[in-house]
Short mmCIF file of C-alpha atoms and ligand atoms in Angstrom, two decimals:
data_model
loop_
_atom_site.label_atom_id
_atom_site.label_comp_id
_atom_site.label_asym_id
_atom_site.label_seq_id
_atom_site.Cartn_x
_atom_site.Cartn_y
_atom_site.Cartn_z
CA MET A 1 -27.84 14.85 -4.08
CA THR A 2 -25.90 11.61 -4.20
CA GLU A 3 -26.94 7.99 -4.24
CA ALA A 4 -24.98 7.45 -1.00
CA PHE A 5 -27.13 10.12 0.67
CA LEU A 6 -30.31 8.47 -0.66
CA HIS A 7 -29.16 5.14 0.81
CA TYR A 8 -28.58 6.96 4.09
CA ILE A 9 -32.00 8.61 3.99
CA TRP A 10 -33.69 5.28 3.29
CA GLN A 11 -31.61 3.36 5.84
CA HIS A 12 -32.40 5.85 8.63
CA GLN A 13 -35.93 6.52 7.34
CA MET A 14 -35.40 10.27 7.40
CA VAL A 15 -38.63 10.67 5.48
CA ALA A 16 -42.16 11.89 6.10
CA LYS A 17 -44.41 9.73 8.28
CA THR A 18 -46.81 9.04 5.42
CA LEU A 19 -45.39 7.71 2.17
CA ALA A 20 -47.04 6.94 -1.15
CA THR A 21 -45.89 5.56 -4.48
CA THR A 22 -46.04 7.62 -7.65
CA ASP A 23 -49.39 5.96 -8.50
CA GLY A 24 -50.86 6.83 -5.09
CA GLN A 25 -50.53 3.56 -3.15
CA SER A 26 -49.67 3.93 0.56
CA VAL A 27 -46.27 2.62 1.69
CA VAL A 28 -45.52 1.47 5.24
CA VAL A 29 -41.94 0.42 6.00
CA HIS A 30 -41.63 -2.40 8.57
CA ARG A 31 -37.98 -3.14 7.80
CA VAL A 32 -35.68 -1.07 5.57
CA GLY A 33 -33.58 -4.09 4.56
CA ASP A 34 -29.85 -4.82 4.76
CA LEU A 35 -27.60 -2.43 2.86
CA ASN A 36 -25.76 -4.36 0.14
CA ARG A 37 -22.41 -2.94 -0.92
CA ASP A 38 -21.81 -5.65 -3.55
CA ALA A 39 -23.45 -6.28 -6.92
CA GLY A 40 -27.25 -6.57 -6.98
CA PRO A 41 -30.07 -4.55 -5.38
CA ASP A 42 -29.13 -1.93 -2.75
CA PHE A 43 -31.14 -3.37 0.17
CA PHE A 44 -32.00 -7.03 0.74
CA ASN A 45 -34.91 -8.44 2.70
CA ALA A 46 -36.95 -5.31 3.19
CA HIS A 47 -40.44 -5.72 4.63
CA LEU A 48 -43.12 -3.31 3.42
CA SER A 49 -46.87 -2.92 3.19
CA ILE A 50 -47.92 -1.40 -0.14
CA ASP A 51 -51.56 -0.45 -0.31
CA GLY A 52 -52.20 -2.78 2.66
CA VAL A 53 -50.47 -5.82 1.13
CA GLU A 54 -47.31 -7.10 2.83
CA TRP A 55 -44.19 -7.64 0.75
CA VAL A 56 -40.73 -9.02 1.58
CA GLY A 57 -38.02 -8.44 -1.00
CA ASN A 58 -35.35 -6.07 -2.24
CA ILE A 59 -35.13 -2.29 -2.69
CA GLU A 60 -33.23 -0.53 -5.46
CA VAL A 61 -32.27 3.13 -5.02
CA HIS A 62 -31.45 5.60 -7.80
CA LEU A 63 -31.18 9.35 -8.25
CA ARG A 64 -33.58 9.12 -11.21
CA SER A 65 -35.91 6.32 -12.37
CA SER A 66 -34.16 6.34 -15.75
CA ASP A 67 -30.92 5.18 -14.04
CA TRP A 68 -32.63 1.77 -13.90
CA ASN A 69 -32.35 1.59 -17.68
CA VAL A 70 -28.88 3.17 -17.76
CA HIS A 71 -27.69 0.35 -15.47
CA ARG A 72 -29.55 -2.25 -17.63
CA HIS A 73 -31.49 -3.71 -14.70
CA SER A 74 -34.41 -4.48 -17.06
CA GLN A 75 -32.24 -7.24 -18.52
CA ASP A 76 -31.01 -8.59 -15.18
CA LYS A 77 -32.92 -11.38 -13.40
CA SER A 78 -31.25 -10.57 -10.07
CA TYR A 79 -33.50 -7.48 -9.88
CA ASN A 80 -36.77 -9.40 -10.36
CA ASN A 81 -37.31 -9.51 -6.58
CA VAL A 82 -37.28 -5.68 -6.27
CA ILE A 83 -40.49 -4.74 -4.42
CA LEU A 84 -39.90 -0.97 -4.45
CA HIS A 85 -37.89 1.37 -6.66
CA VAL A 86 -36.80 4.31 -4.47
CA VAL A 87 -35.73 7.36 -6.51
CA TYR A 88 -35.08 11.00 -5.83
CA GLU A 89 -36.81 12.05 -9.05
CA HIS A 90 -39.25 9.99 -11.05
CA ASP A 91 -38.60 10.71 -14.73
CA CYS A 92 -39.81 7.51 -16.49
CA GLU A 93 -41.58 4.16 -15.97
CA ILE A 94 -39.39 1.07 -15.79
CA THR A 95 -39.89 -2.71 -15.95
CA LEU A 96 -38.28 -5.73 -14.33
CA GLU A 97 -36.65 -8.42 -16.48
CA ASN A 98 -39.86 -10.53 -16.10
CA GLY A 99 -41.96 -7.68 -17.49
CA ASN A 100 -43.55 -6.59 -14.18
CA VAL A 101 -43.58 -2.90 -13.21
CA PRO A 102 -42.36 -2.30 -9.63
CA PRO A 103 -43.94 0.53 -7.62
CA THR A 104 -41.85 3.70 -7.36
CA LEU A 105 -41.37 5.96 -4.34
CA GLU A 106 -40.25 9.48 -5.31
CA LEU A 107 -38.26 10.67 -2.28
CA CYS A 108 -38.01 14.38 -3.19
CA ARG A 109 -41.67 14.67 -2.11
CA PHE A 110 -41.01 13.13 1.31
CA ILE A 111 -37.66 14.58 2.43
CA HIS A 112 -37.43 17.80 4.43
CA PRO A 113 -35.32 20.29 2.38
CA ALA A 114 -33.24 21.06 5.52
CA LEU A 115 -31.80 17.53 5.41
CA VAL A 116 -30.47 18.13 1.92
CA ASP A 117 -29.11 21.57 2.91
CA ASN A 118 -27.40 20.12 6.01
CA TYR A 119 -25.78 17.39 3.96
CA ASP A 120 -24.73 19.80 1.24
CA ALA A 121 -23.08 22.11 3.80
CA LEU A 122 -20.98 19.19 5.08
CA ILE A 123 -19.94 17.99 1.65
CA HIS A 124 -19.24 21.47 0.27
CA PRO A 125 -17.94 23.37 3.33
CA ALA A 126 -16.91 27.04 3.23
CA GLU A 127 -13.40 26.11 4.43
CA PRO A 128 -12.59 22.67 3.00
CA ASP A 129 -9.10 22.45 4.54
CA GLY A 130 -10.19 22.92 8.14
CA VAL A 131 -12.88 20.99 9.98
CA PRO A 132 -15.67 20.80 7.37
CA CYS A 133 -18.48 20.93 9.96
CA ALA A 134 -16.81 23.74 11.94
CA GLN A 135 -19.91 25.93 12.02
CA ARG A 136 -22.27 23.17 13.15
CA LEU A 137 -19.99 21.20 15.47
CA PRO A 138 -20.52 23.43 18.53
CA GLY A 139 -24.27 22.64 18.34
CA VAL A 140 -23.76 18.87 18.63
CA PRO A 141 -24.45 17.55 22.17
CA SER A 142 -21.23 16.74 24.02
CA PHE A 143 -22.32 13.17 24.89
CA ILE A 144 -22.57 12.43 21.15
CA VAL A 145 -19.17 13.98 20.45
CA ASN A 146 -17.52 12.20 23.38
CA SER A 147 -18.92 8.77 22.65
CA TRP A 148 -17.92 9.14 18.99
CA LEU A 149 -14.41 10.15 20.05
CA ASP A 150 -14.24 7.05 22.28
CA ARG A 151 -14.94 4.98 19.21
CA MET A 152 -12.37 6.89 17.15
CA THR A 153 -9.70 6.22 19.81
CA VAL A 154 -10.23 2.48 19.46
CA GLU A 155 -10.31 2.74 15.65
CA ARG A 156 -7.01 4.60 15.76
CA ILE A 157 -5.39 1.95 17.94
CA GLU A 158 -6.75 -0.78 15.68
CA ALA A 159 -5.29 0.97 12.62
CA LYS A 160 -1.90 1.15 14.34
CA SER A 161 -2.17 -2.50 15.31
CA GLN A 162 -1.41 -3.53 11.74
CA VAL A 163 2.30 -2.91 12.12
CA VAL A 164 2.24 -4.84 15.43
CA ARG A 165 0.56 -7.82 13.77
CA ARG A 166 3.08 -7.77 10.92
CA LEU A 167 6.01 -7.82 13.33
CA LEU A 168 4.36 -10.42 15.57
CA ASP A 169 3.97 -12.64 12.51
CA GLU A 170 7.59 -12.13 11.48
CA SER A 171 8.80 -12.92 14.99
CA CYS A 172 6.73 -16.14 15.07
CA GLY A 173 4.66 -14.83 17.96
CA SER A 174 7.46 -13.54 20.21
CA TRP A 175 6.17 -10.57 22.22
CA GLU A 176 9.65 -9.56 23.40
CA GLN A 177 11.04 -9.48 19.89
CA THR A 178 8.00 -7.68 18.53
CA CYS A 179 8.36 -5.06 21.27
CA TYR A 180 12.07 -4.62 20.53
CA TRP A 181 11.47 -4.23 16.77
CA LEU A 182 8.48 -1.98 17.28
CA MET A 183 10.27 0.35 19.67
CA ALA A 184 13.17 0.53 17.22
CA HIS A 185 10.75 1.36 14.40
CA TYR A 186 9.32 4.32 16.33
CA PHE A 187 12.72 5.45 17.64
CA GLY A 188 13.44 6.20 13.99
CA GLY A 189 10.56 8.68 13.80
CA LYS A 190 8.81 9.11 10.48
CA VAL A 191 11.99 9.48 8.46
CA ASN A 192 14.20 6.70 9.81
CA ALA A 193 11.56 4.16 10.90
CA LEU A 194 12.51 1.58 8.28
CA PRO A 195 16.31 1.70 8.76
CA PHE A 196 15.79 1.51 12.52
CA GLU A 197 13.55 -1.53 12.12
CA LEU A 198 16.13 -3.15 9.80
CA LEU A 199 18.85 -2.38 12.35
CA ALA A 200 16.89 -4.10 15.12
CA LYS A 201 16.20 -7.10 12.91
CA ALA A 202 19.90 -7.35 11.97
CA THR A 203 20.94 -7.24 15.64
CA ASP A 204 19.81 -10.24 17.63
CA GLN A 205 18.22 -9.27 20.92
CA ARG A 206 19.98 -12.19 22.67
CA LEU A 207 23.33 -10.75 21.62
CA LEU A 208 22.38 -7.38 23.11
CA ALA A 209 21.16 -9.06 26.30
CA ARG A 210 24.68 -10.39 26.88
CA TRP A 211 25.88 -6.83 27.46
CA LYS A 212 22.96 -5.72 29.58
CA ASP A 213 24.13 -2.92 31.91
CA ASN A 214 26.94 -2.01 29.50
CA PRO A 215 25.46 0.75 27.34
CA ARG A 216 28.74 1.46 25.53
CA ARG A 217 29.07 -2.08 24.23
CA ILE A 218 25.44 -2.09 23.21
CA GLU A 219 25.93 1.23 21.45
CA ALA A 220 29.03 -0.18 19.73
CA LEU A 221 27.02 -3.14 18.50
CA LEU A 222 24.12 -1.00 17.30
CA MET A 223 26.29 1.71 15.72
CA GLY A 224 28.38 -0.98 14.00
CA GLN A 225 25.27 -2.79 12.77
CA ALA A 226 23.92 0.55 11.55
CA GLY A 227 26.98 0.80 9.31
CA MET A 228 28.10 3.95 11.12
CA LEU A 229 31.51 2.70 12.29
CA GLU A 230 33.09 2.24 8.87
CA GLY A 231 36.23 4.25 8.02
CA TYR A 232 38.66 6.38 10.04
CA PHE A 233 37.71 8.50 13.10
CA GLU A 234 39.59 11.30 14.90
CA ASP A 235 37.71 11.20 18.21
CA ASP A 236 38.41 8.59 20.89
CA TYR A 237 34.77 7.73 21.39
CA PRO A 238 34.01 6.42 17.90
CA ARG A 239 37.40 4.70 17.86
CA GLN A 240 36.50 2.87 21.08
CA LEU A 241 33.13 1.92 19.65
CA GLN A 242 34.85 0.72 16.49
CA ALA A 243 37.28 -1.43 18.49
CA ASP A 244 34.41 -2.83 20.59
CA TYR A 245 32.39 -3.62 17.50
CA ASP A 246 35.31 -5.34 15.80
CA ALA A 247 35.83 -7.47 18.92
CA LEU A 248 32.12 -8.30 19.16
CA ARG A 249 32.04 -9.15 15.50
CA THR A 250 34.62 -11.90 15.92
CA GLY A 251 32.74 -15.11 16.44
CA ALA A 252 29.32 -13.63 15.75
CA SER A 253 27.97 -13.54 12.27
CA LEU A 254 26.94 -9.92 11.93
CA THR A 255 25.85 -8.13 8.78
CA PRO A 256 25.43 -4.37 9.13
CA VAL A 257 22.66 -2.51 7.30
CA SER A 258 23.75 -0.04 4.67
CA SER A 259 24.77 3.33 6.12
CA PHE A 260 23.17 4.97 3.07
CA LEU A 261 19.71 4.15 4.45
CA TRP A 262 20.01 6.71 7.24
CA LYS A 263 18.59 10.15 6.61
CA PHE A 264 19.91 13.29 8.30
CA PHE A 265 18.16 15.86 6.11
CA ARG A 266 15.05 17.73 7.15
CA ILE A 267 15.15 16.48 10.72
CA ARG A 268 16.18 18.27 13.89
CA PRO A 269 19.79 17.45 14.88
CA SER A 270 18.52 16.16 18.25
CA ALA A 271 16.60 13.51 16.31
CA PHE A 272 19.57 12.47 14.13
CA PRO A 273 19.87 8.68 13.90
CA THR A 274 23.24 8.84 15.68
CA ILE A 275 21.58 10.37 18.76
CA ARG A 276 18.57 8.06 18.58
CA ILE A 277 20.75 4.94 18.28
CA SER A 278 22.70 5.96 21.37
CA GLN A 279 19.44 6.59 23.27
CA PHE A 280 18.06 3.26 22.07
CA ALA A 281 21.27 1.56 23.26
CA ASN A 282 20.69 3.03 26.71
CA LEU A 283 17.10 1.82 26.75
CA VAL A 284 18.15 -1.71 25.74
CA ALA A 285 20.92 -1.66 28.35
CA SER A 286 18.52 -0.66 31.11
CA SER A 287 15.97 -3.32 30.29
CA SER A 288 16.75 -6.40 28.22
CA ASN A 289 13.15 -7.67 28.57
CA LEU A 290 11.38 -4.49 27.63
CA PHE A 291 8.03 -6.11 26.92
CA SER A 292 7.87 -7.77 30.35
CA ALA A 293 9.03 -4.57 32.03
CA LEU A 294 6.38 -2.42 30.34
CA LEU A 295 3.66 -5.02 30.88
CA GLU A 296 4.09 -4.66 34.61
CA MET A 297 3.57 -0.91 34.46
CA THR A 298 0.12 0.64 34.48
CA ASP A 299 1.29 4.16 35.25
CA ALA A 300 2.19 6.29 32.22
CA GLY A 301 4.59 8.39 34.34
CA GLU A 302 6.63 5.28 35.17
CA MET A 303 6.82 4.40 31.47
CA GLU A 304 7.84 7.92 30.56
CA LYS A 305 10.77 7.63 32.99
CA LEU A 306 11.92 4.38 31.41
CA LEU A 307 11.58 5.64 27.84
CA ASP A 308 13.04 9.09 28.45
CA CYS A 309 16.50 7.62 27.90
CA ARG A 310 19.68 9.61 27.47
CA ALA A 311 22.38 9.33 24.80
CA ALA A 312 26.00 8.70 25.86
CA ASP A 313 27.99 11.70 27.20
CA TYR A 314 29.88 12.03 23.90
CA TRP A 315 26.63 13.14 22.28
CA ASP A 316 26.25 16.06 24.71
CA ASN A 317 28.39 18.08 22.32
CA HIS A 318 28.15 16.08 19.08
CA TYR A 319 25.40 15.25 16.61
CA ARG A 320 27.67 13.20 14.34
CA PHE A 321 31.03 11.52 14.93
CA ASP A 322 34.05 13.86 14.78
CA GLN A 323 31.87 16.98 14.42
CA PRO A 324 31.81 19.02 17.66
CA ALA A 325 28.62 21.00 18.27
CA ALA A 326 28.67 24.63 19.37
CA LYS A 327 26.61 23.96 22.49
CA SER A 328 26.76 21.15 25.01
CA THR A 329 23.43 19.68 26.12
CA PRO A 330 22.49 16.23 27.39
CA LYS A 331 20.49 14.43 24.71
CA ARG A 332 17.48 12.90 26.39
CA MET A 333 14.48 11.59 24.47
CA GLY A 334 12.29 14.00 26.40
CA ARG A 335 8.76 13.53 27.68
CA THR A 336 7.07 14.32 24.35
CA GLN A 337 9.11 11.69 22.48
CA ALA A 338 8.60 9.17 25.29
CA ASP A 339 4.84 9.81 25.07
CA LEU A 340 4.96 9.25 21.31
CA LEU A 341 6.62 5.87 21.91
CA ILE A 342 3.84 4.96 24.33
CA ILE A 343 1.14 6.19 21.94
CA ASN A 344 2.52 4.66 18.75
CA ALA A 345 4.31 1.55 19.93
CA TRP A 346 3.29 0.38 23.38
CA VAL A 347 -0.46 1.12 23.33
CA PRO A 348 -1.11 -0.78 20.03
CA LEU A 349 1.14 -3.63 21.21
CA LEU A 350 -0.73 -3.94 24.50
CA PHE A 351 -4.04 -3.78 22.64
CA VAL A 352 -3.04 -6.61 20.28
CA TYR A 353 -1.71 -8.58 23.26
CA GLY A 354 -5.15 -8.34 24.88
CA GLU A 355 -6.84 -9.32 21.61
CA VAL A 356 -4.59 -12.31 20.90
CA ARG A 357 -4.90 -13.61 24.46
CA GLY A 358 -8.61 -12.83 24.63
CA GLN A 359 -8.05 -10.66 27.72
CA GLN A 360 -10.10 -7.52 27.50
CA GLN A 361 -8.36 -5.91 30.50
CA TYR A 362 -5.21 -5.29 28.44
CA LYS A 363 -7.22 -3.55 25.73
CA GLU A 364 -8.85 -1.37 28.37
CA GLN A 365 -5.45 -0.70 29.93
CA ALA A 366 -4.16 0.47 26.53
CA VAL A 367 -6.96 3.05 26.27
CA ALA A 368 -6.50 4.03 29.93
CA LEU A 369 -2.82 4.73 29.26
CA LEU A 370 -3.75 7.17 26.49
CA GLN A 371 -6.15 8.85 28.89
CA GLN A 372 -3.26 9.41 31.32
CA LEU A 373 -1.12 11.16 28.71
CA PRO A 374 -1.42 14.88 27.95
CA PRO A 375 -3.11 15.96 24.70
CA GLU A 376 -0.82 16.22 21.68
CA ASP A 377 -0.34 19.51 19.92
CA ASN A 378 -0.32 19.74 16.13
CA THR A 379 -2.11 21.52 13.28
CA VAL A 380 -5.08 19.15 13.19
CA ILE A 381 -5.64 19.38 16.94
CA ARG A 382 -5.45 23.17 16.77
CA GLN A 383 -8.12 23.17 14.03
CA PHE A 384 -10.54 21.34 16.34
CA GLN A 385 -9.60 23.57 19.28
CA ALA A 386 -10.43 26.60 17.16
CA VAL A 387 -14.02 25.36 16.84
CA GLY A 388 -14.34 24.71 20.57
CA LEU A 389 -13.42 21.03 20.71
CA THR A 390 -10.61 20.95 23.26
CA PRO A 391 -9.21 17.47 23.88
CA ALA A 392 -8.53 16.51 27.49
CA ASN A 393 -5.86 13.86 26.89
CA ALA A 394 -3.99 11.83 24.27
CA ALA A 395 -6.91 9.41 23.87
CA GLN A 396 -8.95 12.31 22.53
CA THR A 397 -6.17 13.77 20.38
CA GLN A 398 -5.65 10.34 18.83
CA ALA A 399 -9.40 10.22 18.24
CA LEU A 400 -9.37 13.62 16.53
CA LEU A 401 -6.48 12.60 14.29
CA GLN A 402 -8.40 9.49 13.28
CA LEU A 403 -11.58 11.48 12.71
CA LYS A 404 -9.87 14.08 10.54
CA SER A 405 -7.77 11.71 8.44
CA ARG A 406 -10.28 8.88 7.97
CA TYR A 407 -13.62 10.71 8.00
CA CYS A 408 -13.50 14.51 7.57
CA ASN A 409 -10.89 14.51 4.80
CA ASP A 410 -12.85 11.87 2.83
CA ARG A 411 -16.19 13.55 3.67
CA ARG A 412 -17.47 10.39 5.35
CA CYS A 413 -19.95 12.51 7.28
CA LEU A 414 -22.70 9.95 6.63
CA GLN A 415 -20.73 7.39 8.66
CA CYS A 416 -19.92 9.83 11.46
CA SER A 417 -22.15 10.21 14.56
CA ILE A 418 -21.44 13.95 14.62
CA GLY A 419 -22.49 14.18 10.96
CA HIS A 420 -25.60 12.13 11.68
CA ASN A 421 -26.61 14.57 14.40
CA ILE A 422 -25.94 17.59 12.17
CA ILE A 423 -27.85 16.21 9.17
CA LYS A 424 -30.99 15.40 11.12
CA GLN A 425 -31.23 18.86 12.71
CA ILE A 426 -34.38 20.35 11.19
CA PRO A 427 -35.31 23.91 12.18
CA LYS A 428 -38.65 24.16 13.95
CA ASP A 429 -41.22 25.94 11.77
S1 SF4 B 1 -16.79 13.53 9.31
FE1 SF4 B 1 -17.92 14.13 11.14
S2 SF4 B 1 -16.56 15.53 12.23
FE2 SF4 B 1 -15.78 15.33 10.15
S3 SF4 B 1 -16.69 16.99 8.98
FE3 SF4 B 1 -18.04 15.25 8.74
S4 SF4 B 1 -19.52 15.48 10.37
FE4 SF4 B 1 -17.83 16.78 10.91
#
């Protein structure tokens, strides 16, 4: 038993139909009150009838009556308006600061034991690392699961919107620049997100726009600004890039980011920053106004084509300058990576765009895009699949990731619609 669960029980009135105080007075609840998460009584403005007399005031909830004294409420005037002390176990009489004795409701007499068992099974699951409600989840009606997942999808997008808002602030409200920085951030993947973002910020978009349709010059500028064209090279390609960068540098005030920021360890060679920068250069070359281009697209397939950009030919058989690879393969972003850019960068950006402009249709379009994309595949998604919850698209996989990381892992089952349904399932006698 926890106080949070008692709040939940009181808030949802998961109690017997007939209630009585410890001294035998009847209690009828007209309004449970507003849950207060700050200092002071737990529920404000409750409306009750106690022994036929109507009361409006506050409710304080404790595991035991004696917690009232432990928390020194007897010396605190802000508890003088408590009209009912709700406890799980009544172990002593208490008084208000003004000397009055509030009536006490002992909940253990009015709660079905199955509620406590259901809650306990969620909080102390047999397999804590998986989906904690794995055994009970299949019994939850699908309309409850699906509507909760719809909410989780939006929560997930909202959580990802924070980085969009930060960049929008830094760009003084420029959607094109925010889009350019954001795409760069996610081109870097988890490991090189920050250096990629710094690279984009150090390389003015207007400068890149001058060489639209010339991917090599754009790659020269980005590689140079990434600090990757310092020193001596054997191969012609980096030497050409170096010469281009030196020429571009003349007249423009360019400061490269430190080459030490880039990480090559523990990532697949196809995701090395060298490859990603070349792919990014191709994306920038194909569309200097990326935000406007993407805004016109409502079809995820069309976006995938634009974002599935290819690195320069040199990278077919290289992962780093001057180091030939054993095999030659074109280095495209690939559909999965393009989908990740849509999921992580474009969808939150479009959502914020709709919010800032007060145009709901863009927010709906953001969710609709996720619904067009195939479900993602990772450990968390496989855990839900193993208990029969098979996501139909990326909107649902994003929802499951949000659910697992923000609810299941923190055991926030009391704030979860699935948990609510599980807790209130009482076996028929
Ligand atoms: S938060 Fe919801 S989905 Fe997760 S374990 Fe609890 S009840 Fe299940």
